Short mmCIF file of C-alpha atoms in Angstrom, two decimals:
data_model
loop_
_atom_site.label_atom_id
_atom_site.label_comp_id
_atom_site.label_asym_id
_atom_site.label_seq_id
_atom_site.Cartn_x
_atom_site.Cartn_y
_atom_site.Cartn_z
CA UNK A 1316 0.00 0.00 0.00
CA UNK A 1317 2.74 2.61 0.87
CA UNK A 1318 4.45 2.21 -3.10
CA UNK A 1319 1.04 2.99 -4.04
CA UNK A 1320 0.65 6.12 -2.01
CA UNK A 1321 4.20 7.12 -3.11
CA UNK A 1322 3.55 6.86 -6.73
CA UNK A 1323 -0.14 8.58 -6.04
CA UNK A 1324 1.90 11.54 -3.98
CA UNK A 1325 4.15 11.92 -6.92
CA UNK A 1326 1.28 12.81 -9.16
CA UNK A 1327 -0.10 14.94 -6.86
CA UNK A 1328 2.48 16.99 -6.77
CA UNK A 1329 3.10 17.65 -10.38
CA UNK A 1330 -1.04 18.01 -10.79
CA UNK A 1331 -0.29 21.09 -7.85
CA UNK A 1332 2.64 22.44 -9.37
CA UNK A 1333 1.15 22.63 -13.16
CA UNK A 1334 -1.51 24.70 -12.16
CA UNK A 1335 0.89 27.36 -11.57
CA UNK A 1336 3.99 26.08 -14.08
CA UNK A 1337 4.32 24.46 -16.88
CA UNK A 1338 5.86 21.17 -15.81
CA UNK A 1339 6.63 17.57 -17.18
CA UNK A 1340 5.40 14.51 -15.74
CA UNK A 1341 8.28 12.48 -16.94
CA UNK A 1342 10.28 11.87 -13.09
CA UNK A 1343 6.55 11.09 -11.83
CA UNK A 1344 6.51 8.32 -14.26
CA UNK A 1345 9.90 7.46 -13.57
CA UNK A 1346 8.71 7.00 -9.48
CA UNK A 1347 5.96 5.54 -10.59
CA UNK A 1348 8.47 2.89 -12.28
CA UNK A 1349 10.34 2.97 -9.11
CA UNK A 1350 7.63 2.10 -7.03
CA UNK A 1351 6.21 -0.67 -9.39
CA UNK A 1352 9.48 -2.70 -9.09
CA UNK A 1353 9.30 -1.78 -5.33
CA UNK A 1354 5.40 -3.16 -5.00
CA UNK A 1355 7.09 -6.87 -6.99
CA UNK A 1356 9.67 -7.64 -4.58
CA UNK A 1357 7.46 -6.88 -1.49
CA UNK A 1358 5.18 -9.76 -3.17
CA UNK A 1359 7.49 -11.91 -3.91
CA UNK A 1360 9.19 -11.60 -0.81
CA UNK A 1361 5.86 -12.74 1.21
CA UNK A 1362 7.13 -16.10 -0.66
CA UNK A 1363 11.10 -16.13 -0.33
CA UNK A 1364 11.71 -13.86 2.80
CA UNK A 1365 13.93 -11.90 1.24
CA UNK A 1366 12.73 -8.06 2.59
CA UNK A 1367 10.25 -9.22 5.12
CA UNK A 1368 9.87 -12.41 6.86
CA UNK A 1369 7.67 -14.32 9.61
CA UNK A 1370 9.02 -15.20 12.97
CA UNK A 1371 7.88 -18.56 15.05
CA UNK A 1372 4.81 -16.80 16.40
CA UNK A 1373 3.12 -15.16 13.28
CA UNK A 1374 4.67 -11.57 13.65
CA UNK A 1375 6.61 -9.85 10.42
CA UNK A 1376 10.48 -9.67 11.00
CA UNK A 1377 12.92 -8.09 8.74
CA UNK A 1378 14.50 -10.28 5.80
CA UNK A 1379 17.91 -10.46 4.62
CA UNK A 1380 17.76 -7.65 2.02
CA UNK A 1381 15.26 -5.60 4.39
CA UNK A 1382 17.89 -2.82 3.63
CA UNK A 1383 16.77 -2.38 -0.07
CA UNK A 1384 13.43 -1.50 1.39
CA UNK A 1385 14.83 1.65 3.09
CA UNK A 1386 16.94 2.81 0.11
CA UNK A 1387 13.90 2.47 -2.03
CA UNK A 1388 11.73 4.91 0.29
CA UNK A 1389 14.93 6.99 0.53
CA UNK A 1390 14.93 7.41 -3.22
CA UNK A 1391 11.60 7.60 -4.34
CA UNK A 1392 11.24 10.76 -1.11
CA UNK A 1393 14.02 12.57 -2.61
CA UNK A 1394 13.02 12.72 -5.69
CA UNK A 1395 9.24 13.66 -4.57
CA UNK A 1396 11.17 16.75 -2.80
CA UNK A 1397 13.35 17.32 -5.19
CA UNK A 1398 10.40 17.94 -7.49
CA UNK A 1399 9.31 20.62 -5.05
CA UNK A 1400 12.39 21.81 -4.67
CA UNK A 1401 12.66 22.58 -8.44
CA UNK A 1402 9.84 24.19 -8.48
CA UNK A 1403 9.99 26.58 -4.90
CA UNK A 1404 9.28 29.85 -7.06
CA UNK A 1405 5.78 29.14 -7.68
CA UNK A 1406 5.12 27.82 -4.14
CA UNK A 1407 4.69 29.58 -1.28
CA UNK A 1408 6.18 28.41 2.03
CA UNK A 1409 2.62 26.89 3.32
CA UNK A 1410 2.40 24.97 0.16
CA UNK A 1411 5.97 23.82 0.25
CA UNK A 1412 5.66 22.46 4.03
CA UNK A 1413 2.39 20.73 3.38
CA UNK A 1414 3.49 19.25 0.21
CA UNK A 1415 6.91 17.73 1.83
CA UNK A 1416 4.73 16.68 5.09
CA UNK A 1417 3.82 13.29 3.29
CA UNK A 1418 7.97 12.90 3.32
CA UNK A 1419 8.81 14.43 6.25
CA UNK A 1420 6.57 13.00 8.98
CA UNK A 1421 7.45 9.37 7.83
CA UNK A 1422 10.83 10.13 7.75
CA UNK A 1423 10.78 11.44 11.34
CA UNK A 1424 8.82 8.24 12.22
CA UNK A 1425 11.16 5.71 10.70
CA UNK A 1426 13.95 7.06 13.56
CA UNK A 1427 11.02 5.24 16.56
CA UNK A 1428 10.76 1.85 14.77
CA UNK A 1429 14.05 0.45 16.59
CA UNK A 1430 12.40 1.03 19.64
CA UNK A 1431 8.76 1.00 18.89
CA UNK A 1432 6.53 -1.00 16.52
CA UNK A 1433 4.77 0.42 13.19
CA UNK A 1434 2.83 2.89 15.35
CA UNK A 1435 4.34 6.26 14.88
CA UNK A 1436 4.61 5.13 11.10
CA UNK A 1437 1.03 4.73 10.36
CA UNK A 1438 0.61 8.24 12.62
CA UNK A 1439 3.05 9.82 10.74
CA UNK A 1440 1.19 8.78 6.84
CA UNK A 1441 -2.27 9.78 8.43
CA UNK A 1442 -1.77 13.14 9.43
CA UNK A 1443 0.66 14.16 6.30
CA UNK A 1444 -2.28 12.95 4.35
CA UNK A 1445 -4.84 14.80 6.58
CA UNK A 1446 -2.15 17.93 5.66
CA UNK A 1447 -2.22 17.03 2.10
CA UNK A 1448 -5.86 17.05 2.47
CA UNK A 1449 -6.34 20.34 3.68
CA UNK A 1450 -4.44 21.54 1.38
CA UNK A 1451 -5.89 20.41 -1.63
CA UNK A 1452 -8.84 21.28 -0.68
CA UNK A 1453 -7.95 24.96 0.37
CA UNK A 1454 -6.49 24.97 -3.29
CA UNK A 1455 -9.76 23.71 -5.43
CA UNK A 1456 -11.97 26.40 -2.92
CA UNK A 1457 -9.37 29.21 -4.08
CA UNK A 1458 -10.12 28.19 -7.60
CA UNK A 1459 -14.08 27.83 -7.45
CA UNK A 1460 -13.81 31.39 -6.16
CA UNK A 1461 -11.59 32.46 -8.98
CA UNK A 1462 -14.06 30.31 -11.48
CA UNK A 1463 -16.95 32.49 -9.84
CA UNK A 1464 -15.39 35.75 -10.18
CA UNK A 1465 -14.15 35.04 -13.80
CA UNK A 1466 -17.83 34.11 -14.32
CA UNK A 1467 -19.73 37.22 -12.86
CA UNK A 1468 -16.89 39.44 -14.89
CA UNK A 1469 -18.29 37.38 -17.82
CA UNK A 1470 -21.65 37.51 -17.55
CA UNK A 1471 -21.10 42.09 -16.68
CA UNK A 1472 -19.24 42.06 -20.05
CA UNK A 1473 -22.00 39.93 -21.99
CA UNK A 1474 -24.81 42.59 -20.76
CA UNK A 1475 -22.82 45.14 -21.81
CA UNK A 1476 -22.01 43.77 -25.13
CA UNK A 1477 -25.83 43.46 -25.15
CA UNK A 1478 -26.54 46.80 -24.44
CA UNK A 1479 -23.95 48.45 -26.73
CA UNK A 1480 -25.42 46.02 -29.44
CA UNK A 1481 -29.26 47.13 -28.70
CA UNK A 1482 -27.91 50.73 -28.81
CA UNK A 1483 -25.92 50.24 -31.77
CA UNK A 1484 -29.11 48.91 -33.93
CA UNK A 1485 -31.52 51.85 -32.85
CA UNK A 1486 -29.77 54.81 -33.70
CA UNK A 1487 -31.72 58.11 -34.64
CA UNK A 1488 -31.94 58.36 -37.99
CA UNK A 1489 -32.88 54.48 -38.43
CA UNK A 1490 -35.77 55.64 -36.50
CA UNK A 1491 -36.81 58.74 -38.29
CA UNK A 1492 -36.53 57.34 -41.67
CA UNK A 1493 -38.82 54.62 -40.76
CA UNK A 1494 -40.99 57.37 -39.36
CA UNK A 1495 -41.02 59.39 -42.70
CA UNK A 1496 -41.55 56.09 -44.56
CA UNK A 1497 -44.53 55.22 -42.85
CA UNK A 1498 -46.02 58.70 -42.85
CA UNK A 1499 -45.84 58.59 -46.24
CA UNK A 1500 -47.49 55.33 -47.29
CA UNK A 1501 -50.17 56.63 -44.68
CA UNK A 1502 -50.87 58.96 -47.48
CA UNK A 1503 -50.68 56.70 -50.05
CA UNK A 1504 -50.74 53.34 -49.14
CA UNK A 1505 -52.25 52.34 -45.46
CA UNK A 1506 -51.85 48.74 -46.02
CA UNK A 1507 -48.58 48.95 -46.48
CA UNK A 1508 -47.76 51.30 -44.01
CA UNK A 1509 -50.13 48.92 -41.05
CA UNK A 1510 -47.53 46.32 -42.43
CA UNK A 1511 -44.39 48.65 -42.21
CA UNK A 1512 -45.54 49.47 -38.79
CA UNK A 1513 -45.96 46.26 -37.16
CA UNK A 1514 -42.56 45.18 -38.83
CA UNK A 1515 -41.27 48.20 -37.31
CA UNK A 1516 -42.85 47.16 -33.38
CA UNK A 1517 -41.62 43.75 -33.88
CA UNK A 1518 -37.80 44.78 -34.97
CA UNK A 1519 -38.03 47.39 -31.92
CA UNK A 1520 -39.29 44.58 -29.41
CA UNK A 1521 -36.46 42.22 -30.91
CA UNK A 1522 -34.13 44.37 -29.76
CA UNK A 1523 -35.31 45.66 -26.47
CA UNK A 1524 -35.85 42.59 -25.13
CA UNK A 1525 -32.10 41.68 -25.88
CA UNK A 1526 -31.19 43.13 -22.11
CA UNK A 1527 -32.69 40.62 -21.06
CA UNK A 1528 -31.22 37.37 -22.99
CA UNK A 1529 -28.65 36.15 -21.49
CA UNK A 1530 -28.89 32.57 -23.49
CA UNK A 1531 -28.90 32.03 -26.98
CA UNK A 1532 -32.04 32.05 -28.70
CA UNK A 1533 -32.86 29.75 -31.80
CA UNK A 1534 -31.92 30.48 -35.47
CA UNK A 1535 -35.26 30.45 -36.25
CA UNK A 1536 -35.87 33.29 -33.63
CA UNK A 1537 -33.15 35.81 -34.96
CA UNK A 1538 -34.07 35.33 -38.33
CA UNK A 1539 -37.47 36.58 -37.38
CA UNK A 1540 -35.81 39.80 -36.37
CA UNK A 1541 -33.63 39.74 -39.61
CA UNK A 1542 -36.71 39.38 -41.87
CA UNK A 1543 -38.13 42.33 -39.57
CA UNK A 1544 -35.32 44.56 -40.36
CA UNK A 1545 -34.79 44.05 -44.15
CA UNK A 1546 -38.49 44.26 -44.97
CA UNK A 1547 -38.38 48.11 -43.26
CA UNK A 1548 -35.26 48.20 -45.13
CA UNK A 1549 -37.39 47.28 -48.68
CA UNK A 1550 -39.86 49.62 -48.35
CA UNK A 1551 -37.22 52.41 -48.08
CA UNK A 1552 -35.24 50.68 -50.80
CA UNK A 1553 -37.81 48.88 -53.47
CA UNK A 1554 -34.88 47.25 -55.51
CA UNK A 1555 -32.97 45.73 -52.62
CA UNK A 1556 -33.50 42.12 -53.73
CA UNK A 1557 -33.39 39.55 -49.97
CA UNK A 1558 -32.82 35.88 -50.65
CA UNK A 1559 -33.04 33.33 -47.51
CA UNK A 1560 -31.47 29.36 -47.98
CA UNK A 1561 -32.24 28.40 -44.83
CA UNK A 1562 -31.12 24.76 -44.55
CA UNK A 1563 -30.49 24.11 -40.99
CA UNK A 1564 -32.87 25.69 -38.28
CA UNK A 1565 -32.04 23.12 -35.02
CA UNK A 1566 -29.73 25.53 -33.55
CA UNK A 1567 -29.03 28.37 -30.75
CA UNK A 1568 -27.42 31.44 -31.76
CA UNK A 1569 -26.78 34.87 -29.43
CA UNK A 1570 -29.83 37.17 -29.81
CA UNK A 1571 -29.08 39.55 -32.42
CA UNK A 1572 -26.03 38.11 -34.08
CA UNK A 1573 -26.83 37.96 -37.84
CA UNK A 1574 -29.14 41.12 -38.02
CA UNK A 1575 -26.16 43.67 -37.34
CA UNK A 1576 -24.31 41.67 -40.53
CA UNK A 1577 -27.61 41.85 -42.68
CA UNK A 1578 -27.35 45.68 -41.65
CA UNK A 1579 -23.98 45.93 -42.34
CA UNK A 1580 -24.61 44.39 -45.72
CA UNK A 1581 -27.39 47.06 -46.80
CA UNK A 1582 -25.27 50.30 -45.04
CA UNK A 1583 -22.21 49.46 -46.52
CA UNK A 1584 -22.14 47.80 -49.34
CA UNK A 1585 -25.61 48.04 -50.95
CA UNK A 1586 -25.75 51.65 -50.23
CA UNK A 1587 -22.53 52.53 -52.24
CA UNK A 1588 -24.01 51.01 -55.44
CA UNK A 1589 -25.88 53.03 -58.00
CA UNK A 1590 -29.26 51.34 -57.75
CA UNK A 1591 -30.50 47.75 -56.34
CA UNK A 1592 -28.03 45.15 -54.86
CA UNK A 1593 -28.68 41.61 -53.50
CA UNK A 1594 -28.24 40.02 -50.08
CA UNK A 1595 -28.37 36.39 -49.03
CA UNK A 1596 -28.55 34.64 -46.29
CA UNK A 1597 -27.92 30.99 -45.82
CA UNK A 1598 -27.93 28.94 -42.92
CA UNK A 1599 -26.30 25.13 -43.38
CA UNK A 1600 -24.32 22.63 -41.22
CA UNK A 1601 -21.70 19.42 -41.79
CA UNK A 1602 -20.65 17.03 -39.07
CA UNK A 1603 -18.59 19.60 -36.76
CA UNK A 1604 -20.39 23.14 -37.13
CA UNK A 1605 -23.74 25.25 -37.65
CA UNK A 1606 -22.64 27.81 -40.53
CA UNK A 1607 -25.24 30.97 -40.79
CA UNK A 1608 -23.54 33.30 -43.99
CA UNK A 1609 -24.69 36.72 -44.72
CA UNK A 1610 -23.48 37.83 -48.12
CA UNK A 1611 -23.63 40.53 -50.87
CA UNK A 1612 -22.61 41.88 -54.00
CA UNK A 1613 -22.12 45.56 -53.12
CA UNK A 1614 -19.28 47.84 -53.14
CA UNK A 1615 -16.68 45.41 -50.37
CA UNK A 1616 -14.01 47.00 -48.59
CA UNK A 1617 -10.34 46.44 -47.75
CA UNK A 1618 -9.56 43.96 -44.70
CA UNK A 1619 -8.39 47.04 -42.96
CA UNK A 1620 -11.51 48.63 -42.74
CA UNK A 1621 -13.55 46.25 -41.18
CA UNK A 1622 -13.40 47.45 -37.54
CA UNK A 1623 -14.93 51.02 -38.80
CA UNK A 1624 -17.84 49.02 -40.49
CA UNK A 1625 -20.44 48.62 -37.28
CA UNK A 1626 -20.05 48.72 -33.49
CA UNK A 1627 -21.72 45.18 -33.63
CA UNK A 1628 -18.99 43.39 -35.04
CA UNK A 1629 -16.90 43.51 -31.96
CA UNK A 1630 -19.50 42.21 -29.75
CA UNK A 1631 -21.41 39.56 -31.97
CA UNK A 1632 -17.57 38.50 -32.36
CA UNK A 1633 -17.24 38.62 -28.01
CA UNK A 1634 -20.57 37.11 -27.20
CA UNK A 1635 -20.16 34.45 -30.00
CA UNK A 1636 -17.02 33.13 -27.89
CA UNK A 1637 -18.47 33.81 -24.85
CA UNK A 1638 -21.64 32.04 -25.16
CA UNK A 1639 -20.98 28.80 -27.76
CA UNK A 1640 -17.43 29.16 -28.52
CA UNK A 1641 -18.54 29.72 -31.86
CA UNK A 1642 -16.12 32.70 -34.39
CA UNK A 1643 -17.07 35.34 -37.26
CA UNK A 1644 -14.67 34.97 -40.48
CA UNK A 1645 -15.66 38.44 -42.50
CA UNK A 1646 -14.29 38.00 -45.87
CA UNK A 1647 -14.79 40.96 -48.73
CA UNK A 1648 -13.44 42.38 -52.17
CA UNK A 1649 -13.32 45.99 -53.23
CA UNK A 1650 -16.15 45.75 -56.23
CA UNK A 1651 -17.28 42.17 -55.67
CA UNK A 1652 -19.01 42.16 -52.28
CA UNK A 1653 -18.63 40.69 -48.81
CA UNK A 1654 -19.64 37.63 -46.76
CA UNK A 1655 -19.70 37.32 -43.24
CA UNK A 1656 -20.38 33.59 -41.78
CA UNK A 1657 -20.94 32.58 -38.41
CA UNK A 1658 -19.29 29.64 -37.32
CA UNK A 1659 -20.91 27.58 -34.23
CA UNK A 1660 -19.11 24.12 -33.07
CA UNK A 1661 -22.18 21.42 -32.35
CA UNK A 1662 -20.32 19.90 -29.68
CA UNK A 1663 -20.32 22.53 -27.35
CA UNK A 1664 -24.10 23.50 -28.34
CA UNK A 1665 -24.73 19.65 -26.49
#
């Protein structure tokens, strides 16, 4: 049982130490090793004698080679230490002692044995594993707390992203163009303008309600609030032509994620053309991902330009990490368009 613990504490060690370092488990293995050959001859010897051995009433006595016993605890303890010892810079003095306590106590012990029995031994294991203990278990509360904070710093940057977003997508003159729009097909065409209108609640209530999402909402949902935006954006712009290929629907996506792209799309590259333009937006998936592409064949711009293009792109690109790992790849050509596809791993959507 003691080989065991050895090559157990070994591992332990390097496990405490890489949380801080980068650091090879090589000499843990090689203990391990150590201890392996160690754990063999204690069984064989239960046959031969040879390291421990019965006397006439029952009790364990030493064996001839009871000496290779000691070297081998000797060994494998210095190089558990000297594994600490390497590595002192990233430990602090608590950490050091209560490491080396599962070497030091037994150490102390082994000095009683000629004049006491296994006693002080066992003592000596059970409290440097009650030390270890403590420990280890001081460490993993120090790290939940850590997790926590790193969480709540998360979740205060995600509702911020989310706010900048909302008030990215409402600005002013969004809203009085949509205004002027509708007051005029009020004149001329109420139908229209009752349909412009409820678009135009529905795309407001899309976003609004985007403070309060803090999980990703289906495809199916955000393309509601896409189709919301680009009709407003058709009745402004008649010869805007919107194509949707929407393959794959089975999927969560952060709230308002591919409408800032389909905005993008019409602002800046639609806009610069002479008349008309074409967007499309596909949604597909293969074995590893969830692809949702937003494309057109406006005006493009150089690679350098892209962080100018829309306050959104920053934090669809944040909250796509954040919330399903998932990345933007924006890819466009002065003259020939640009296409922005969402990427979003299925594995860490299970």
């Amino acid at each position: 049982g003691g080989t065991v613990l050895i090559a157990l504490y070994s591992y332990c060690i390097v496990a405490f130490i890489s949380k801080r370092t980068k650091i090879s488990y090589k000499l843990a293995h090689f203990i391990a090793g150590i201890c392996a050959v160690y754990l063999v001859m204690v069984i064989v010897s239960e046959f031969n004698g040879l390291l421990f051995d019965f006397d006439a009433n029952g009790f364990y006595m030493d064996g001839p080679y009871y000496g290779i016993v000691r070297v081998l605890d000797i060994v494998t303890w210095i190089l558990c230490i000297s594994i600490i010892v390497m590595n002192r810079k990233v430990l602090s003095y608590r950490n050091m002692f209560s490491l080396m306590s599962f070497v030091i106590y037994p150490f102390i012990a082994v000095f009683m044995l000629s004049f006491w029995d296994a006693t002080p031994l066992s003592m000596a294991t059970t409290l440097s594993m009650i030390n270890l203990y403590g420990l280890f278990t001081g460490e993993m509360s120090a790290r939940l707390v850590e997790q926590e904070r790193q969480l709540h710093k998360q979740e205060t940057l995600l509702t911020e992203q989310r706010v900048a977003t909302m008030i990215s997508q409402i600005q002013p003159h969004f809203i009085y163009n949509t205004l002027g729009s509708i007051y005029q097909l009020c004149l001329s065409e109420p139908e229209k303008a009752a349909r412009l209108t409820q678009d135009f609640s529905l795309y407001l209530r899309g976003n609004f309600s985007e403070l309060d999402s803090i999980k990703p909402v289906s495809i199916n949902k955000e393309m509601e609030h896409v189709k919301y935006y680009l009709n407003i954006e058709q009745v402004r712009f008649p010869d805007i032509e919107v194509v949707y290929k929407l393959e794959s629907s089975d999927f969560l996506i952060p709230a308002l994620s591919v409408q800032p792209l389909a905005e993008n799309a019409v602002k800046h590259g639609l806009m610069g053309l002479e008349s008309g333009g074409r967007i499309i937006i596909s949604t597909y998936e293969n074995e590893k991902n969830y692809y949702v592409k937003v494309e057109d064949n406006g005006v493009g711009f150089n690679s350098i330009d892209e962080s100018k293009k829309h306050i959104g792109i920053t934090n669809i690109r944040g909250r796509l990490t954040a919330m399903c790992q998932g990345k933007l790849v924006i890819e466009s050509e002065i003259n020939q368009g640009t296409r922005a596809t969402i990427i979003v791993p299925k594995e860490k959507l299970k």
